[in-house]
């Protein structure tokens, strides 16, 4: 396994984004306040580069090789998350309907809670049917920060 770490912006609720990769795929991006020992490779380097661009408002779409996680259902949920446009949101129910299972909003939420590739697989873009923010592995402050960050950049990009 290879590891690296991105220093997050001061306004971000977490100090670091920790990156874990294999030789060929990104495996995990999780938040931490602790420094880790790094052992980078080309995948962690690319992820670190793209996360730095994302945090500095210069990147709206990631291009990283990721490894499929979990069950067939979870993988289908993650594929749908990757289709949510930058600066946009969908509800858990929207995703369940897209997957052909309109009554599976809760399993969609559960799959999101198990997502190990934060930000890159954008589970922060999924909200409740009422429009409210619900569960996020990094905490609701982090989810709110990410959505605000993306909406500000989306607005900036459409000004011109």
Coordinates of C-alpha atoms in Angstrom, one line a residue:
X1 CA 0.0 0.0 0.0
X2 CA 1.0 3.5 -0.7
X3 CA 0.0 6.6 1.3
X4 CA 0.2 10.3 1.1
X5 CA -1.5 13.3 2.7
X6 CA -3.0 16.6 1.5
X7 CA -3.0 19.6 3.8
X8 CA -6.6 21.0 3.6
X9 CA -7.5 24.7 3.6
X10 CA -7.6 26.4 6.9
X11 CA -11.4 26.8 6.6
X12 CA -11.9 23.1 6.1
X13 CA -13.1 21.2 9.2
X14 CA -10.3 18.7 8.9
X15 CA -6.5 19.3 8.8
X16 CA -5.6 16.5 6.3
X17 CA -7.0 14.3 3.6
X18 CA -5.2 10.9 3.8
X19 CA -4.8 9.0 0.6
X20 CA -4.3 5.3 0.2
X21 CA -3.6 3.6 -3.1
X22 CA -2.4 0.3 -4.6
X23 CA 0.0 0.2 -7.5
X24 CA -2.9 0.8 -9.9
X25 CA -5.9 2.2 -8.1
X26 CA -7.0 4.8 -5.5
X27 CA -8.4 2.9 -2.6
X28 CA -9.2 5.5 0.1
X29 CA -9.4 9.2 0.7
X30 CA -10.4 10.0 4.3
X31 CA -10.2 13.0 6.6
X32 CA -7.9 13.2 9.6
X33 CA -6.3 15.7 12.0
X34 CA -3.2 13.5 12.5
X35 CA 0.0 13.5 10.4
X36 CA 0.8 10.2 8.9
X37 CA 4.0 8.6 7.5
X38 CA 3.8 8.9 3.7
X39 CA 4.9 6.3 1.2
X40 CA 3.7 7.9 -2.1
X41 CA 3.4 6.4 -5.6
X42 CA 2.1 7.8 -8.9
X43 CA -1.5 7.3 -7.9
X44 CA -1.2 9.0 -4.6
X45 CA 0.8 11.8 -6.3
X46 CA -1.9 12.3 -8.9
X47 CA -4.7 12.3 -6.3
X48 CA -2.8 14.8 -4.1
X49 CA -2.3 17.0 -7.2
X50 CA -6.0 16.9 -8.1
X51 CA -7.2 17.4 -4.5
X52 CA -4.9 20.5 -4.2
X53 CA -6.5 21.8 -7.4
X54 CA -10.0 21.0 -6.1
X55 CA -9.3 22.8 -2.8
X56 CA -7.8 25.8 -4.6
X57 CA -10.9 26.0 -6.9
X58 CA -9.1 25.0 -10.1
X59 CA -10.6 21.5 -10.6
X60 CA -14.3 20.5 -10.9
X61 CA -13.8 16.9 -12.1
X62 CA -11.4 14.2 -11.0
X63 CA -9.7 11.8 -13.3
X64 CA -8.3 9.0 -11.1
X65 CA -8.3 5.2 -11.3
X66 CA -10.5 4.0 -8.4
X67 CA -11.1 0.5 -7.1
X68 CA -14.7 -0.8 -6.9
X69 CA -15.9 -1.1 -3.3
X70 CA -18.4 -3.3 -1.6
X71 CA -21.4 -5.1 -2.9
X72 CA -22.9 -5.0 -6.4
X73 CA -25.5 -2.5 -5.1
X74 CA -22.9 -0.3 -3.4
X75 CA -20.8 -0.2 -6.6
X76 CA -24.0 0.8 -8.6
X77 CA -24.6 3.6 -6.0
X78 CA -21.0 4.8 -6.3
X79 CA -21.3 4.8 -10.1
X80 CA -24.4 7.1 -9.8
X81 CA -22.5 9.4 -7.3
X82 CA -19.8 9.8 -10.0
X83 CA -22.5 11.0 -12.4
X84 CA -23.7 13.9 -10.1
X85 CA -22.4 17.1 -11.7
X86 CA -20.0 19.3 -9.8
X87 CA -22.0 21.9 -7.7
X88 CA -25.2 19.8 -8.0
X89 CA -27.0 17.6 -5.6
X90 CA -29.4 14.6 -5.8
X91 CA -31.5 13.0 -3.1
X92 CA -31.0 9.4 -1.8
X93 CA -34.4 8.7 -3.4
X94 CA -33.3 10.1 -6.8
X95 CA -30.4 7.6 -6.8
X96 CA -32.7 4.8 -5.7
X97 CA -35.1 5.6 -8.5
X98 CA -32.3 5.8 -11.0
X99 CA -31.1 2.3 -9.9
X100 CA -34.7 1.0 -10.4
X101 CA -35.3 0.5 -6.7
X102 CA -37.4 3.5 -5.6
X103 CA -37.9 2.1 -2.1
X104 CA -34.2 1.7 -1.4
X105 CA -33.4 5.2 -0.2
X106 CA -32.0 3.9 3.1
X107 CA -29.7 1.3 1.5
X108 CA -28.4 4.1 -0.8
X109 CA -27.7 6.1 2.3
X110 CA -26.0 3.1 3.9
X111 CA -23.8 2.6 0.8
X112 CA -22.9 6.3 0.9
X113 CA -21.9 5.9 4.6
X114 CA -19.4 3.2 3.6
X115 CA -17.8 5.1 0.8
X116 CA -14.0 5.2 1.4
X117 CA -13.1 7.6 -1.4
X118 CA -14.4 10.9 0.0
X119 CA -14.7 13.9 -2.3
X120 CA -13.6 11.8 -5.4
X121 CA -16.7 9.6 -5.1
X122 CA -18.9 12.6 -4.1
X123 CA -21.4 11.2 -1.5
X124 CA -21.4 14.8 -0.1
X125 CA -23.6 15.7 -3.1
X126 CA -26.4 13.5 -1.8
X127 CA -29.1 15.2 0.4
X128 CA -32.4 14.2 2.0
X129 CA -35.7 14.5 0.1
X130 CA -36.5 17.5 2.2
X131 CA -33.4 19.2 0.9
X132 CA -31.6 19.0 4.3
X133 CA -28.1 17.7 4.9
X134 CA -28.0 14.3 6.5
X135 CA -25.2 11.9 7.4
X136 CA -21.6 12.2 6.1
X137 CA -18.6 10.2 7.3
X138 CA -16.6 13.4 7.6
X139 CA -19.4 15.1 9.6
X140 CA -22.1 17.5 8.5
X141 CA -19.8 20.6 8.8
X142 CA -17.6 18.9 6.2
X143 CA -20.5 18.1 3.9
X144 CA -21.7 21.7 4.2
X145 CA -18.2 23.1 3.5
X146 CA -17.8 20.9 0.4
X147 CA -21.3 21.8 -1.0
X148 CA -20.6 25.5 -0.4
X149 CA -17.1 25.3 -1.9
X150 CA -18.6 23.7 -5.1
X151 CA -21.5 26.0 -5.4
X152 CA -19.3 29.1 -5.1
X153 CA -17.0 27.8 -7.8
X154 CA -19.9 26.7 -10.0
X155 CA -21.3 30.3 -9.7
X156 CA -17.8 31.7 -10.5
X157 CA -17.5 29.6 -13.6
X158 CA -21.0 30.6 -14.9
X159 CA -20.4 34.3 -14.4
X160 CA -18.6 34.7 -17.7

